[in-house]
Coordinates of C-alpha atoms in Angstrom, one line a residue:
X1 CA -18.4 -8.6 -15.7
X2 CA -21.9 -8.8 -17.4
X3 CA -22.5 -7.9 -20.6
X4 CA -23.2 -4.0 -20.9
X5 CA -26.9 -2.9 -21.8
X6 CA -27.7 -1.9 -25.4
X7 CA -27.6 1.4 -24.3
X8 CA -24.2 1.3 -22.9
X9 CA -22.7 -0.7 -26.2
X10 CA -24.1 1.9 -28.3
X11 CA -22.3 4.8 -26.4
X12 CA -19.2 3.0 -26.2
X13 CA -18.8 1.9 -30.1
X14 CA -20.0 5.8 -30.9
X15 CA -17.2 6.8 -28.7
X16 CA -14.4 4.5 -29.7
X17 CA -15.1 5.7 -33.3
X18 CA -14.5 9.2 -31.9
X19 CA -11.5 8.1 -30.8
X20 CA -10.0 6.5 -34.3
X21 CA -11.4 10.1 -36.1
X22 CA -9.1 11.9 -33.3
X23 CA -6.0 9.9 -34.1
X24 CA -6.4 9.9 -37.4
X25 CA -6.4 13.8 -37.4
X26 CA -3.6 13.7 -35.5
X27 CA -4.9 15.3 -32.2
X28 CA -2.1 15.1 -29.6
X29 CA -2.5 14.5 -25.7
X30 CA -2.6 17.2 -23.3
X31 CA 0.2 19.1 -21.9
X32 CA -1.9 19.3 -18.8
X33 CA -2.0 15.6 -16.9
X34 CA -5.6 13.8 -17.0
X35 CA -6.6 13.2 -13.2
X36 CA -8.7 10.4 -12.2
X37 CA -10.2 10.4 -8.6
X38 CA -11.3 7.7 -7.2
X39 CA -12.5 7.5 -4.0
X40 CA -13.7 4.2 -2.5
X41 CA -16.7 4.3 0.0
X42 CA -16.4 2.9 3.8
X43 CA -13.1 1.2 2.8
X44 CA -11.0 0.5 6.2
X45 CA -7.0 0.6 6.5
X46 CA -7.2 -3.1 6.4
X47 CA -10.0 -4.4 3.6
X48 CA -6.6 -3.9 1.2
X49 CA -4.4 -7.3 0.0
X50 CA -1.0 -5.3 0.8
X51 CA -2.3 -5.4 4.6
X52 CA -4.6 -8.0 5.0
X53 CA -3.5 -11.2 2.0
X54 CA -7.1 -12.2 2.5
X55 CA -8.4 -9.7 0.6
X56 CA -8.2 -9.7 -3.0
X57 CA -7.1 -6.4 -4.3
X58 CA -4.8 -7.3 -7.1
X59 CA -5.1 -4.5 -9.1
X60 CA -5.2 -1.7 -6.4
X61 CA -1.8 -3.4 -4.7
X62 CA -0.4 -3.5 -8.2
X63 CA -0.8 0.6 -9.0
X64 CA -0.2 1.1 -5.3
X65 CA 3.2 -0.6 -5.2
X66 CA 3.9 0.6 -8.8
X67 CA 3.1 3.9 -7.6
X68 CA 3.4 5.7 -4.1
X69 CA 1.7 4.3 -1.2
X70 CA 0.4 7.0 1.5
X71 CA 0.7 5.9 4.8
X72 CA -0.2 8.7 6.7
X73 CA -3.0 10.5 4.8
X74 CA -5.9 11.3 6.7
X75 CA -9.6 11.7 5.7
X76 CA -12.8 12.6 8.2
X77 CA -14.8 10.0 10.4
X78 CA -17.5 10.0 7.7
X79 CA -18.3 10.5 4.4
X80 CA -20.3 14.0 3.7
X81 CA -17.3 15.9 5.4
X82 CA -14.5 13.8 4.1
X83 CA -16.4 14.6 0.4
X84 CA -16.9 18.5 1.5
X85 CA -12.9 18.7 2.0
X86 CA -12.0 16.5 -1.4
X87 CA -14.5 19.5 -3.1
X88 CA -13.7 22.5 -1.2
X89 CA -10.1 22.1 0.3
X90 CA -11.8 23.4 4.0
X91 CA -12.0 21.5 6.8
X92 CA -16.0 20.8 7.5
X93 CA -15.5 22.3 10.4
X94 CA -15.4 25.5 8.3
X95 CA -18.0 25.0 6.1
X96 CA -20.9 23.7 8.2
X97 CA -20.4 20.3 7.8
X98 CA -18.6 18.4 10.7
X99 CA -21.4 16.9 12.6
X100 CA -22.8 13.8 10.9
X101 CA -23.1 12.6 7.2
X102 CA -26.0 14.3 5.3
X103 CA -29.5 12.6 5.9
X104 CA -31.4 12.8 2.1
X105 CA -34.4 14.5 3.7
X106 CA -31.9 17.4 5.6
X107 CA -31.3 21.0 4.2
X108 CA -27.4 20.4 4.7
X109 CA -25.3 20.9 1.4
X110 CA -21.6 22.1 0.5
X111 CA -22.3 26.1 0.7
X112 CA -22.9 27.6 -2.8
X113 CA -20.4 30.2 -2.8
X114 CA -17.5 28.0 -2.6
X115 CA -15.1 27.2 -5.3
X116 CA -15.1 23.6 -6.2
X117 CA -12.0 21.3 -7.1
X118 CA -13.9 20.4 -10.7
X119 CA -14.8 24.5 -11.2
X120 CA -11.2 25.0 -10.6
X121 CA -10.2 22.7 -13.0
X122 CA -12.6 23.8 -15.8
X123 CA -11.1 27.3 -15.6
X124 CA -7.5 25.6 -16.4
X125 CA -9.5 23.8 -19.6
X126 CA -10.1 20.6 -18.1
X127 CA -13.7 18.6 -18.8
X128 CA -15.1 17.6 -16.0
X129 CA -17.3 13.9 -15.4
X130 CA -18.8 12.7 -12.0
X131 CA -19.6 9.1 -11.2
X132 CA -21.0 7.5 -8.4
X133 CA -21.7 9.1 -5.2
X134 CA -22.5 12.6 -4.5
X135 CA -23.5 13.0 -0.7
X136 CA -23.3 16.9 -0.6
X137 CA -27.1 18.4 -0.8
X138 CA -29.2 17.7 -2.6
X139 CA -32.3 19.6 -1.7
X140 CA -31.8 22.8 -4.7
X141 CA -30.4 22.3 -7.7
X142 CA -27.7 24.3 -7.1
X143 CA -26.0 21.4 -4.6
X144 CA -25.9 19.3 -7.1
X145 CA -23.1 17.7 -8.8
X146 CA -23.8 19.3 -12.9
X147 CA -24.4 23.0 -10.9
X148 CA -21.3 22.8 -8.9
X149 CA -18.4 21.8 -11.8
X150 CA -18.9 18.8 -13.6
X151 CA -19.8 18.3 -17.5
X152 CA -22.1 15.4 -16.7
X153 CA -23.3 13.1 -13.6
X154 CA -23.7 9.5 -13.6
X155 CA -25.0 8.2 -9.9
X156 CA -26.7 8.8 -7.1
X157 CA -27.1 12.0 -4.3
X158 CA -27.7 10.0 -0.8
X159 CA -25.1 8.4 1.8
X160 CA -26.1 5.0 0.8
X161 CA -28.6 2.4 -1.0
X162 CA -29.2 -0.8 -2.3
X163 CA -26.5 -1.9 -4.9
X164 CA -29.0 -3.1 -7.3
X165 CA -32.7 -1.4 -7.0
X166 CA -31.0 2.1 -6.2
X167 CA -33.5 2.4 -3.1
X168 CA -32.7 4.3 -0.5
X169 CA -34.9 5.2 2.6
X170 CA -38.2 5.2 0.8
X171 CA -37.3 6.8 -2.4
X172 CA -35.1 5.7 -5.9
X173 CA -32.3 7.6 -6.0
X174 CA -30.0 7.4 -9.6
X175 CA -29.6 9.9 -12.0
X176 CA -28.2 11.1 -15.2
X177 CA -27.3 14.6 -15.0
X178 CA -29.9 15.8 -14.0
X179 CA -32.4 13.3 -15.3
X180 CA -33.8 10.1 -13.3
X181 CA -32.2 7.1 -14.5
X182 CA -34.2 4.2 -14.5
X183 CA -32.4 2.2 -17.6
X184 CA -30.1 1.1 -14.6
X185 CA -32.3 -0.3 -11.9
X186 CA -31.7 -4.0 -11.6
X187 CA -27.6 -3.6 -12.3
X188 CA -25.2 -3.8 -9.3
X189 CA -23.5 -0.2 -8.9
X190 CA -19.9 -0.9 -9.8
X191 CA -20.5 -2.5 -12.8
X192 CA -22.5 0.7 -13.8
X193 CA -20.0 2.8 -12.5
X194 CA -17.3 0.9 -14.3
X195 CA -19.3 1.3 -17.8
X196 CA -20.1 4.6 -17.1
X197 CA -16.4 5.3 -16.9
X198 CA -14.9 3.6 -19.8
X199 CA -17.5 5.1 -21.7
X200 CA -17.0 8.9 -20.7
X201 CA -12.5 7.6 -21.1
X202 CA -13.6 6.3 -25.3
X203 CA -15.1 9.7 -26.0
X204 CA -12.9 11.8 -24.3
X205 CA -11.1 14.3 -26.7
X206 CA -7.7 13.8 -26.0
X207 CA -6.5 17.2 -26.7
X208 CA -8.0 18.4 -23.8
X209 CA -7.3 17.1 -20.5
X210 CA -9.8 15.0 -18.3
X211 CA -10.8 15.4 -14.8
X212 CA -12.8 12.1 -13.7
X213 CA -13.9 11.9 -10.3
X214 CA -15.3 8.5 -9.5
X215 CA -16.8 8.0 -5.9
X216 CA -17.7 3.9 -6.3
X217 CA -20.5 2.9 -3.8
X218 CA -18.4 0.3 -2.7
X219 CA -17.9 -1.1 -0.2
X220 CA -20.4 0.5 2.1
X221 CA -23.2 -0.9 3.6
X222 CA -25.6 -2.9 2.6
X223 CA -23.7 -5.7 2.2
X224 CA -24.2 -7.0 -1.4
X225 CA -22.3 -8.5 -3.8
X226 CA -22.7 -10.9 -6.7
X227 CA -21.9 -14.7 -5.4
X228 CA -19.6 -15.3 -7.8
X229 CA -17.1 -12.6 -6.1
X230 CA -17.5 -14.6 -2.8
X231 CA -17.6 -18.1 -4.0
X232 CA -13.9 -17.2 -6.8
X233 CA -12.2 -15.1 -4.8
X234 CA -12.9 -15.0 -0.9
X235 CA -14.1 -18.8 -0.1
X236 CA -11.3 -19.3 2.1
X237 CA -12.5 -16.4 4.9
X238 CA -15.4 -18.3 6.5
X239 CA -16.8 -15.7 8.6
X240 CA -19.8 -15.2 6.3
X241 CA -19.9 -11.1 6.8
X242 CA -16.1 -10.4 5.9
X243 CA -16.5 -13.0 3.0
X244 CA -19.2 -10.9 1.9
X245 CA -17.1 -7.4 2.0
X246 CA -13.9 -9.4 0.7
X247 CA -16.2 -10.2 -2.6
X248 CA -17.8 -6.7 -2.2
X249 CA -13.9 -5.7 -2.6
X250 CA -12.8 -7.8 -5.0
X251 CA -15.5 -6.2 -7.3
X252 CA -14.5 -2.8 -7.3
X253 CA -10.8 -4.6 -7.8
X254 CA -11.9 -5.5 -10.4
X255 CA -13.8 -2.2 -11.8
X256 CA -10.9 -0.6 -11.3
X257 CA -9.0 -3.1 -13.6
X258 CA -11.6 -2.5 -16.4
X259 CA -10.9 1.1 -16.1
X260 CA -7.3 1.3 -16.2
X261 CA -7.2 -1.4 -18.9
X262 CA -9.5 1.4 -21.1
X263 CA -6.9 4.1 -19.9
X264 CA -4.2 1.7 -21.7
X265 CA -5.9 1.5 -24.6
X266 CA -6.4 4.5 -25.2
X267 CA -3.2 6.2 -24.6
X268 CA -4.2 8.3 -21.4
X269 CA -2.5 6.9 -19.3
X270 CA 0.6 8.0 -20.5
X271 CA 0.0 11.3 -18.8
X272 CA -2.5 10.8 -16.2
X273 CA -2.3 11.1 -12.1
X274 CA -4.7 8.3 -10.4
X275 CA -5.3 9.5 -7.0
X276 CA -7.2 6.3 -4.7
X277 CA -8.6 7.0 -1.1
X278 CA -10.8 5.9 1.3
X279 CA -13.4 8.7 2.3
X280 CA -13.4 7.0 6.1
X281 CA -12.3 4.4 8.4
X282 CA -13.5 0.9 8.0
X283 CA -17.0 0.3 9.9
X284 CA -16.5 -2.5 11.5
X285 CA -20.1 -3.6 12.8
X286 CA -20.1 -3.8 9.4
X287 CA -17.3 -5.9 8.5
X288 CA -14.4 -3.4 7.7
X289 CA -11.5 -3.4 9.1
X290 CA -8.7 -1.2 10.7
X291 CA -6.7 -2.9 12.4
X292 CA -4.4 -2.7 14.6
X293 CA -5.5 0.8 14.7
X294 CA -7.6 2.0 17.3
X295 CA -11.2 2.8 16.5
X296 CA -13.4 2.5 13.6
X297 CA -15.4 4.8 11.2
X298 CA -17.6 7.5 12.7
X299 CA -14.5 8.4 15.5
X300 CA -11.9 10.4 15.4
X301 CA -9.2 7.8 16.6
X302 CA -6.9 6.6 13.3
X303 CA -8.6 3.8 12.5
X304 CA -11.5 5.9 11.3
X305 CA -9.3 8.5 10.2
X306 CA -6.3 7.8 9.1
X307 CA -7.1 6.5 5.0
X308 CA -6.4 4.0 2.7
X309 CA -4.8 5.8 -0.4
X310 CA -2.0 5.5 -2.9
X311 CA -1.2 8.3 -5.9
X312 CA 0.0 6.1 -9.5
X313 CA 1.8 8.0 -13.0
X314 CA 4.0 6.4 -15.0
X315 CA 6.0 9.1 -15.8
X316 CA 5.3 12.0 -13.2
X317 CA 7.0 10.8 -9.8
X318 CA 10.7 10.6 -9.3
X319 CA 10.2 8.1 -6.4
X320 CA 7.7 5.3 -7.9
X321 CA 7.5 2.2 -5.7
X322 CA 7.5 3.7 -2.4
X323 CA 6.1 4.7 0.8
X324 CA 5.5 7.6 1.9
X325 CA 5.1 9.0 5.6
X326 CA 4.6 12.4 4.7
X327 CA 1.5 14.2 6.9
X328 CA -1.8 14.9 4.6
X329 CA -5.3 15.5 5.0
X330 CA -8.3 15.1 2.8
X331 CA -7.9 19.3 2.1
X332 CA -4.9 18.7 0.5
X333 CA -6.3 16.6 -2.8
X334 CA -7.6 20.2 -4.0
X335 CA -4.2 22.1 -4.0
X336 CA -2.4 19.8 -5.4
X337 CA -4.2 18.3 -8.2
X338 CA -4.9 22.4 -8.9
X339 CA -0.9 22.1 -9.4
X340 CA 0.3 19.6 -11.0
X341 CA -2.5 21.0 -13.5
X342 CA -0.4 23.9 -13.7
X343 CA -2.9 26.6 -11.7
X344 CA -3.2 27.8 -8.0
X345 CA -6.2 27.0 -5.6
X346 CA -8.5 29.7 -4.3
X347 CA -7.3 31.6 -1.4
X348 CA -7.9 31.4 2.2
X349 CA -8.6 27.0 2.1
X350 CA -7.3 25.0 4.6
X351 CA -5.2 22.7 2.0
X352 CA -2.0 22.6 1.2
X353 CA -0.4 22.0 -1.9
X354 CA 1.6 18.2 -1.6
X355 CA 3.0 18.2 -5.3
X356 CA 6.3 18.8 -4.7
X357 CA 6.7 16.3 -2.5
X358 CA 5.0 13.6 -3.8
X359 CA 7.1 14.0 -7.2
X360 CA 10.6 14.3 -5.1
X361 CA 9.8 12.1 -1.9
X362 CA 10.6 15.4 -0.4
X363 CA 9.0 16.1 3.7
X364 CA 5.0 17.2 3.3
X365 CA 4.6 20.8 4.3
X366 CA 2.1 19.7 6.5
X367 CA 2.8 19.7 10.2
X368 CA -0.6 19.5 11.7
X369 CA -4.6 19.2 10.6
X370 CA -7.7 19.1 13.0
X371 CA -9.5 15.2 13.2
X372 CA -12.6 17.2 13.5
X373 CA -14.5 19.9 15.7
X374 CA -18.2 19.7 16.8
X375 CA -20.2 21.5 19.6
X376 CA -23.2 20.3 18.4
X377 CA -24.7 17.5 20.5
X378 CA -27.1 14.8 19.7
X379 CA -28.0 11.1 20.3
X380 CA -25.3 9.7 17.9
X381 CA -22.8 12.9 19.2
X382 CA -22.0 14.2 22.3
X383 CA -21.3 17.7 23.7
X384 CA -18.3 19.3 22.4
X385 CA -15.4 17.0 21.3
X386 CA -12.4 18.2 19.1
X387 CA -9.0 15.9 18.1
X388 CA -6.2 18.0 16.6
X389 CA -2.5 16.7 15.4
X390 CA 1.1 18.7 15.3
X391 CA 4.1 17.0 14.4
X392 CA 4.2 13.9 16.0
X393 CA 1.4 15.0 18.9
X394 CA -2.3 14.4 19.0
X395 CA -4.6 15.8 21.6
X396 CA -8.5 14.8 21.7
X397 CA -10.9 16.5 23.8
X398 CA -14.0 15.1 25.1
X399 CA -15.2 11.5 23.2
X400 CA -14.0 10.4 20.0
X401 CA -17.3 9.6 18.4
X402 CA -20.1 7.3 18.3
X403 CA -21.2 4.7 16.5
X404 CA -25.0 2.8 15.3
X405 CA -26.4 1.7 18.4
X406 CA -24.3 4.6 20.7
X407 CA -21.7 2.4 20.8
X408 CA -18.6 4.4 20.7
X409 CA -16.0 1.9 19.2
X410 CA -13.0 3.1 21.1
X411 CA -11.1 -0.6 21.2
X412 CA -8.7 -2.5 18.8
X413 CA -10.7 -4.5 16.5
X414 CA -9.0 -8.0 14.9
X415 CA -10.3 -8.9 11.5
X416 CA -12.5 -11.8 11.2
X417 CA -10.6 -15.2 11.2
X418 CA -10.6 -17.8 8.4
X419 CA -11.8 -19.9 10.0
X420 CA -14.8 -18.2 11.0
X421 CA -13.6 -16.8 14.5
X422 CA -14.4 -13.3 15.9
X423 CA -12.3 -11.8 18.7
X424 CA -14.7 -9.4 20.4
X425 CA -13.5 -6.2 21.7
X426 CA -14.8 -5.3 25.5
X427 CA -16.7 -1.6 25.2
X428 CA -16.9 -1.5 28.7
X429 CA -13.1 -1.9 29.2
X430 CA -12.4 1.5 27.7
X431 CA -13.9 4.4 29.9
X432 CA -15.7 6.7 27.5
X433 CA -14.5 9.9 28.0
X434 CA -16.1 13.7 29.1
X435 CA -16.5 17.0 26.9
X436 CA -13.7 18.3 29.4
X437 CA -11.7 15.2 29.4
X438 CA -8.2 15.5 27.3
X439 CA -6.0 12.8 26.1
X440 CA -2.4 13.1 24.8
X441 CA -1.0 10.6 21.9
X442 CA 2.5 10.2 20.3
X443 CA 1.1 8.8 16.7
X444 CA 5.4 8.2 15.4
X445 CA 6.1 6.2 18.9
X446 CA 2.4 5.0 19.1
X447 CA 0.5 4.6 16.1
X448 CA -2.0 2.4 17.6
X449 CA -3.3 4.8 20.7
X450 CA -2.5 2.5 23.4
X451 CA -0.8 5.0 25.6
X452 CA -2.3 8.3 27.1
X453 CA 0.7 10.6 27.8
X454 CA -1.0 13.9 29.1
X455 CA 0.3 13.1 32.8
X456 CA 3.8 12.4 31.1
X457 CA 4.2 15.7 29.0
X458 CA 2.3 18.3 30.6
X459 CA 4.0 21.1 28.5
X460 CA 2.9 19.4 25.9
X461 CA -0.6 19.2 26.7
X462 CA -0.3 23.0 27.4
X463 CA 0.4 23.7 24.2
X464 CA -1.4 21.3 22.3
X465 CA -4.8 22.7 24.5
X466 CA -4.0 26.4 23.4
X467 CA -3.5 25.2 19.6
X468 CA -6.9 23.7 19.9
X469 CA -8.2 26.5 21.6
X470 CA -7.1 28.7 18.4
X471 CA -8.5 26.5 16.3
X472 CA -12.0 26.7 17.9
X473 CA -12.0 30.3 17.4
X474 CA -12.5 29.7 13.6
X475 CA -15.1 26.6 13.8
X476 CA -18.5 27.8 12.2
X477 CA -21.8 26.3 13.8
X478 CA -22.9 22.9 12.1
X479 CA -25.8 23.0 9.6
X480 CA -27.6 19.8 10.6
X481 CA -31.7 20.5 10.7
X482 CA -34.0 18.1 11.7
X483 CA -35.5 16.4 8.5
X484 CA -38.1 18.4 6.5
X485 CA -41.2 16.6 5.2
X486 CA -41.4 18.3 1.6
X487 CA -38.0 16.5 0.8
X488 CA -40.1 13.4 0.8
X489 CA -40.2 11.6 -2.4
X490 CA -43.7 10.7 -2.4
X491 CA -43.9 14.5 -3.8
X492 CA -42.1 13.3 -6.4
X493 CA -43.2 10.0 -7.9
X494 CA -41.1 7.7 -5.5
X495 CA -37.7 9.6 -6.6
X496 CA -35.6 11.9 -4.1
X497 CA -35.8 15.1 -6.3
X498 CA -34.1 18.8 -5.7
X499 CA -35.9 21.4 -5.7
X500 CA -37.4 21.9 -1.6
X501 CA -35.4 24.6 -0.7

């Protein structure tokens, strides 16, 4: 890693002396366990070393196998609703927020009168810290990430930009709290987020337990990354755009190291929860991977749903080193982190609580969770479309989702050979399916989606069609508006700004 800016040193030495003054007087860690969230960005069930040895992930396979490895936790097809349920604990098809991610010009946001996981948490004592990416509104004040929770913000509101000049769609985008940050233009993300981290980790007074959400930039697109993370770790894969995302993966590896090694240090992690996840399927026009599930980011089949995560303690799970095949859902991480700090969620969210049975190893009291649920139709989404799971069963309705180019990415994608080779999947081969067309999946017998089963189990199909059909009964319209001109940050000196609606 670089060398931190003077700015950054500064901070950190002020902090670690904050630090010795605390031990010295004796301040004693929290009762309550620290939690540190991290959630990866665009990072696809196969971009990990435990899956595919190609990658280099040594420091995410060694927490991962040290702590619990979640095989079957499932996220959203993007990012803005697979953040929305982290936040809220409601699927987005409640809140408003199932159709596509949030555009930085669009009045789309997390609605203001929901309870946040970091408001929860403050009201159990906790401080509260934000880094990276937001991706939840933007356009008041009120959206954003110091108004809705957290202590401080280090990072940036929009779906994606460039790693190092912070541009994104016209306009800089990188702030601190509420305040533009320019001192960081020029400095790849993760090593900013990685600073920003060990930074807010030194100061933290550790008699009062820390809630740090960190929501890395990596690995989404662009695809940028320091040579050296290429050339060290990933000069063996010579198809040029998967060397590219192994070095753009070995990076936040490697931020991630930095930032436990700090947690060592200083003690916390004695009594912390890490909680890792992927916020989607791996995109793989982009160079993620899924496979040898079906699909890809922006659809509803598992490879763009079914996440990437692992939970780590040293000292809070009675089962460390396993896997575990117990049913969750991205509405889950807000009920139980809201226990194991000792406090209950609000009511009425669609989460569960997992604690119990991530501590024992004992079943998840999860037995089903809707992919997603749109009726709103545009170029990038068709008519209505709907996937829902129970037990072992899932049933889709109409298309599973689209991706850049309308392509809807509903084959079985290989990862990129080392030597350079590419097998191409045939879009034509698979017939894209109707708004009234249903298929039927066994996910335990057929993880993969290879076999449609409706014609095999029609009692099945029965049921599964009225369970969707209840569902649909709750889903709220989507708030996706066509992009408004004052968001535009030539209104602003160059910088996307709140304050348009």
């Amino acid at each position: 890693m670089p060398m931190m800016s003077g700015r950054m040193m500064s901070s950190l030495l002020a902090a670690m002396l904050m630090v010795v003054v605390l031990s010295f007087n004796g301040v004693n860690a929290a009762d309550k366990p620290h939690i540190l969230f991290i959630v990866a960005d665009d990072l696809g069930w196969n971009d990990v070393d435990w899956r595919d040895p190609n990658m280099h992930t040594p420091t995410l396979s060694r927490l991962a196998r040290q702590g619990i490895i979640l095989n079957s936790s499932y996220v959203q097809p993007l990012c803005s609703p697979s953040r929305s349920a982290f936040m809220s604990g409601y699927f987005p098809f409640h809140t408003g927020l199932q159709h596509r991610a949030i555009k930085p010009a669009q009045k789309a946001f997390l609605p203001a009168n929901l309870t946040t996981l970091p408001q929860a948490l403050k009201d159990l004592g906790y401080a509260t810290h934000a880094v990276g990416k937001w991706h939840l509104g933007f356009c008041n004040w009120k959206y954003t990430p110091t108004f809705r929770g957290f202590d401080s913000f280090l990072g940036y509101y929009s779906a994606g930009e460039d790693y190092y000049t912070h541009m994104a769609g016209g306009g800089y985008d990188f702030r601190q709290d509420t305040a533009v940050d320019k001192d960081d233009a020029g400095k790849y993300s993760a090593y900013t987020f990685a600073e920003r981290a060990q930074v807010l980790i030194w100061q933290h007074n550790t008699s009062q337990p820390l809630f740090l959400y960190l929501a890395f930039q990596s690995v989404h697109a662009p695809l940028e990354v320091p040579a050296v993370y290429e050339n060290l770790f990933c000069g063996h894969i010579k198809n040029e755009t998967r060397r590219t995302k192994c070095g753009m993966v070995a990076i936040l590896d490697e931020a991630i190291a930095n930032i436990t090694g700090h947690l060592e240090d200083t003690g916390l992690i004695d009594n912390m929860l890490i909680v890792f996840t992927t916020d989607n399927g791996g995109p793989v026009w982009d160079a993620g991977n899924n496979w040898p599930l079906r699909g890809a980011k922006a659809t509803m089949w598992e490879g763009g749903t079914r996440g990437t995560a692992f939970v780590y303690s040293k000292n809070l799970f009675q089962n460390k080193g396993t896997v575990h095949e117990g049913m969750m859902h991205a509405v889950d991480w807000f009920p139980t982190m809201m226990t194991a700090a000792g406090g209950s969620p609000p009511p009425g969210i669609d989460g569960v609580s997992q604690w119990e049975s991530l501590i024992t190893g004992s079943p998840s009291p999860r037995s089903e969770f809707v992919y997603n649920m749109d009726a709103m139709e545009d170029r990038q989404k068709p008519a209505f479309h709907a996937a829902i799971r129970s037990g072992d069963w899932k049933l889709m309705q109409g298309p599973a989702g689209m991706g850049p180019a309308g392509i809807p990415y509903n084959g079985w994608y290989p990862v990129p050979g080392v030597d350079g080779e590419q097998e191409e999947f045939d879009e034509s081969a698979v017939e894209d399916p109707g708004p009234d067309d249903y298929q039927l999946f066994n996910i335990k017998e057929d993880p993969t989606e290879h076999h449609d089963v409706k014609d095999k189990y029609p009692d099945v199909l029965a049921k599964m069609k009225a369970r969707l059909a209840e569902w649909r009964q709750t889903m709220v319209p989507a708030n996706y508006p066509e992009n408004d001109p004052a968001a535009n940050p030539e209104h602003y000196g160059g910088t996307w700004t709140p304050g348009w609606c």
